[in-house]
Amino acid sequence: MTEYKPRIVVGVDGSPGSRAALRWALRYAEQSDGRVKALIACGYPALVDVVLPMSEGDVAAEARRELRKAVEETAASLGARVPVEQTVVRDHAARALLDEAQEADLLVVGSRGRGGFAGTLLGSVGQHCVLHAPCPVVIVRHVDG
């Protein structure tokens, strides 16, 4: 008989909020003997070819580097020994997280990501996930300082 391990999906975009969510997910996984899947979504910005000479492959490669860096630095700061599956998805962040959450026991996101209005308490991705996720959602608030 196979031992059950909770599946935890965490959204990462490199922001302080997503790093706080990743820290929370790693701690929870250690306590629950869970598995962590860290996901970064990268959509190809419409004007990127006008502003920056980046191809779709460059955007995905940069996202992969950002995800790897966030996972390595966060795990090292905690001394975490939880293996983390890292996934780059070319889609809108909320849709990618909700798709991945179909098979998850828990979805973890930061309260604020990179975009939007800095003064809001909950970003659009987090709000969308709370309203539509098929599993429990943990929103982790990053506190400066």
CSV table of C-alpha atoms in Angstrom, one decimal:
chain,number,residue,atom,x,y,z
A,1,MET,CA,0.0,0.0,0.0
A,2,THR,CA,1.4,3.4,-1.0
A,3,GLU,CA,1.7,6.1,1.7
A,4,TYR,CA,-0.5,9.1,1.0
A,5,LYS,CA,1.5,12.4,0.6
A,6,PRO,CA,-0.5,15.6,0.3
A,7,ARG,CA,0.0,17.4,-3.0
A,8,ILE,CA,0.7,21.2,-2.5
A,9,VAL,CA,0.7,23.5,-5.5
A,10,VAL,CA,2.3,27.0,-5.0
A,11,GLY,CA,2.4,29.9,-7.3
A,12,VAL,CA,5.7,31.6,-7.8
A,13,ASP,CA,6.5,34.8,-9.7
A,14,GLY,CA,9.6,36.0,-7.9
A,15,SER,CA,7.7,38.7,-5.9
A,16,PRO,CA,8.1,38.9,-2.1
A,17,GLY,CA,4.6,37.6,-1.7
A,18,SER,CA,5.2,34.5,-3.8
A,19,ARG,CA,8.4,33.8,-1.9
A,20,ALA,CA,6.4,34.0,1.3
A,21,ALA,CA,3.9,31.6,-0.2
A,22,LEU,CA,6.7,29.2,-1.2
A,23,ARG,CA,8.2,29.4,2.4
A,24,TRP,CA,4.8,28.5,3.8
A,25,ALA,CA,4.3,25.7,1.4
A,26,LEU,CA,7.7,24.2,2.1
A,27,ARG,CA,7.2,24.3,5.9
A,28,TYR,CA,3.7,22.8,5.5
A,29,ALA,CA,5.1,20.0,3.3
A,30,GLU,CA,7.8,19.2,5.8
A,31,GLN,CA,5.2,18.9,8.6
A,32,SER,CA,2.7,16.9,6.5
A,33,ASP,CA,5.2,14.8,4.5
A,34,GLY,CA,3.7,16.5,1.4
A,35,ARG,CA,4.9,17.0,-2.1
A,36,VAL,CA,5.4,20.5,-3.5
A,37,LYS,CA,4.9,21.7,-7.1
A,38,ALA,CA,6.0,25.2,-7.7
A,39,LEU,CA,4.5,26.8,-10.8
A,40,ILE,CA,5.4,30.0,-12.6
A,41,ALA,CA,3.2,31.2,-15.4
A,42,CYS,CA,4.6,33.2,-18.3
A,43,GLY,CA,2.4,34.8,-20.9
A,44,TYR,CA,4.1,36.3,-23.9
A,45,PRO,CA,3.5,40.1,-23.4
A,46,ALA,CA,2.0,41.7,-26.5
A,47,LEU,CA,4.4,44.6,-26.7
A,48,VAL,CA,7.6,42.8,-25.6
A,49,ASP,CA,8.9,42.6,-29.2
A,50,VAL,CA,8.5,46.4,-29.5
A,51,VAL,CA,10.2,47.1,-26.1
A,52,LEU,CA,12.6,44.2,-25.8
A,53,PRO,CA,14.0,41.8,-28.3
A,54,MET,CA,12.8,38.7,-26.5
A,55,SER,CA,11.5,35.6,-28.1
A,56,GLU,CA,8.9,33.3,-26.6
A,57,GLY,CA,11.8,30.9,-25.7
A,58,ASP,CA,13.6,33.7,-24.0
A,59,VAL,CA,10.5,34.5,-21.9
A,60,ALA,CA,10.1,30.9,-20.8
A,61,ALA,CA,13.9,30.5,-20.1
A,62,GLU,CA,13.8,33.7,-17.9
A,63,ALA,CA,10.7,32.3,-16.1
A,64,ARG,CA,12.5,29.0,-15.5
A,65,ARG,CA,15.6,30.9,-14.1
A,66,GLU,CA,13.4,33.0,-11.8
A,67,LEU,CA,11.6,29.9,-10.6
A,68,ARG,CA,14.8,27.9,-10.0
A,69,LYS,CA,16.3,30.9,-8.1
A,70,ALA,CA,13.3,31.4,-5.9
A,71,VAL,CA,13.1,27.7,-5.0
A,72,GLU,CA,16.8,27.3,-4.3
A,73,GLU,CA,17.1,30.4,-2.2
A,74,THR,CA,13.9,29.8,-0.3
A,75,ALA,CA,14.7,26.2,0.4
A,76,ALA,CA,18.2,27.0,1.5
A,77,SER,CA,17.0,29.8,3.8
A,78,LEU,CA,14.8,27.3,5.6
A,79,GLY,CA,17.1,24.3,5.4
A,80,ALA,CA,14.2,22.5,3.8
A,81,ARG,CA,14.7,19.0,2.5
A,82,VAL,CA,11.4,18.8,0.6
A,83,PRO,CA,11.8,18.0,-3.1
A,84,VAL,CA,10.1,20.6,-5.3
A,85,GLU,CA,8.8,19.9,-8.8
A,86,GLN,CA,9.3,23.0,-10.8
A,87,THR,CA,6.9,23.8,-13.7
A,88,VAL,CA,6.8,26.7,-16.2
A,89,VAL,CA,3.4,27.1,-17.9
A,90,ARG,CA,2.7,29.4,-20.8
A,91,ASP,CA,-0.6,30.7,-19.7
A,92,HIS,CA,-2.3,33.3,-17.5
A,93,ALA,CA,-1.2,32.7,-13.8
A,94,ALA,CA,-4.7,32.2,-12.4
A,95,ARG,CA,-5.8,29.7,-15.1
A,96,ALA,CA,-2.5,27.8,-14.8
A,97,LEU,CA,-2.8,27.5,-11.0
A,98,LEU,CA,-6.4,26.5,-11.2
A,99,ASP,CA,-5.6,23.8,-13.8
A,100,GLU,CA,-2.8,22.4,-11.6
A,101,ALA,CA,-5.0,22.6,-8.5
A,102,GLN,CA,-7.5,20.0,-10.1
A,103,GLU,CA,-5.3,17.3,-8.7
A,104,ALA,CA,-4.0,19.1,-5.6
A,105,ASP,CA,-4.9,18.9,-1.9
A,106,LEU,CA,-3.9,22.5,-1.3
A,107,LEU,CA,-3.2,25.6,-3.4
A,108,VAL,CA,-0.9,28.3,-1.9
A,109,VAL,CA,-0.5,31.8,-3.3
A,110,GLY,CA,0.9,35.1,-2.1
A,111,SER,CA,-1.6,37.9,-1.3
A,112,ARG,CA,0.1,40.2,-3.8
A,113,GLY,CA,2.2,39.4,-6.9
A,114,ARG,CA,4.1,41.6,-9.3
A,115,GLY,CA,1.2,43.3,-11.1
A,116,GLY,CA,-1.8,45.4,-10.3
A,117,PHE,CA,-2.3,48.0,-7.6
A,118,ALA,CA,0.2,47.9,-4.8
A,119,GLY,CA,-2.3,49.2,-2.2
A,120,THR,CA,-4.8,46.4,-2.6
A,121,LEU,CA,-4.9,43.6,0.0
A,122,LEU,CA,-5.5,40.7,-2.4
A,123,GLY,CA,-4.2,40.6,-5.9
A,124,SER,CA,-6.4,39.5,-8.9
A,125,VAL,CA,-4.7,36.0,-9.2
A,126,GLY,CA,-5.2,35.2,-5.5
A,127,GLN,CA,-8.8,36.5,-5.6
A,128,HIS,CA,-9.5,34.4,-8.7
A,129,CYS,CA,-8.0,31.3,-7.1
A,130,VAL,CA,-10.0,31.7,-3.9
A,131,LEU,CA,-13.2,32.0,-5.9
A,132,HIS,CA,-12.6,29.1,-8.3
A,133,ALA,CA,-10.2,26.6,-6.9
A,134,PRO,CA,-11.3,23.0,-6.5
A,135,CYS,CA,-9.3,22.6,-3.3
A,136,PRO,CA,-8.5,24.7,-0.2
A,137,VAL,CA,-6.5,27.8,-0.9
A,138,VAL,CA,-4.0,29.4,1.5
A,139,ILE,CA,-3.3,33.1,0.9
A,140,VAL,CA,0.1,34.1,2.4
A,141,ARG,CA,0.6,37.7,3.2
A,142,HIS,CA,4.1,39.1,2.9
A,143,VAL,CA,5.0,41.6,5.5
A,144,ASP,CA,7.8,44.0,4.7
A,145,GLY,CA,10.6,44.2,7.2
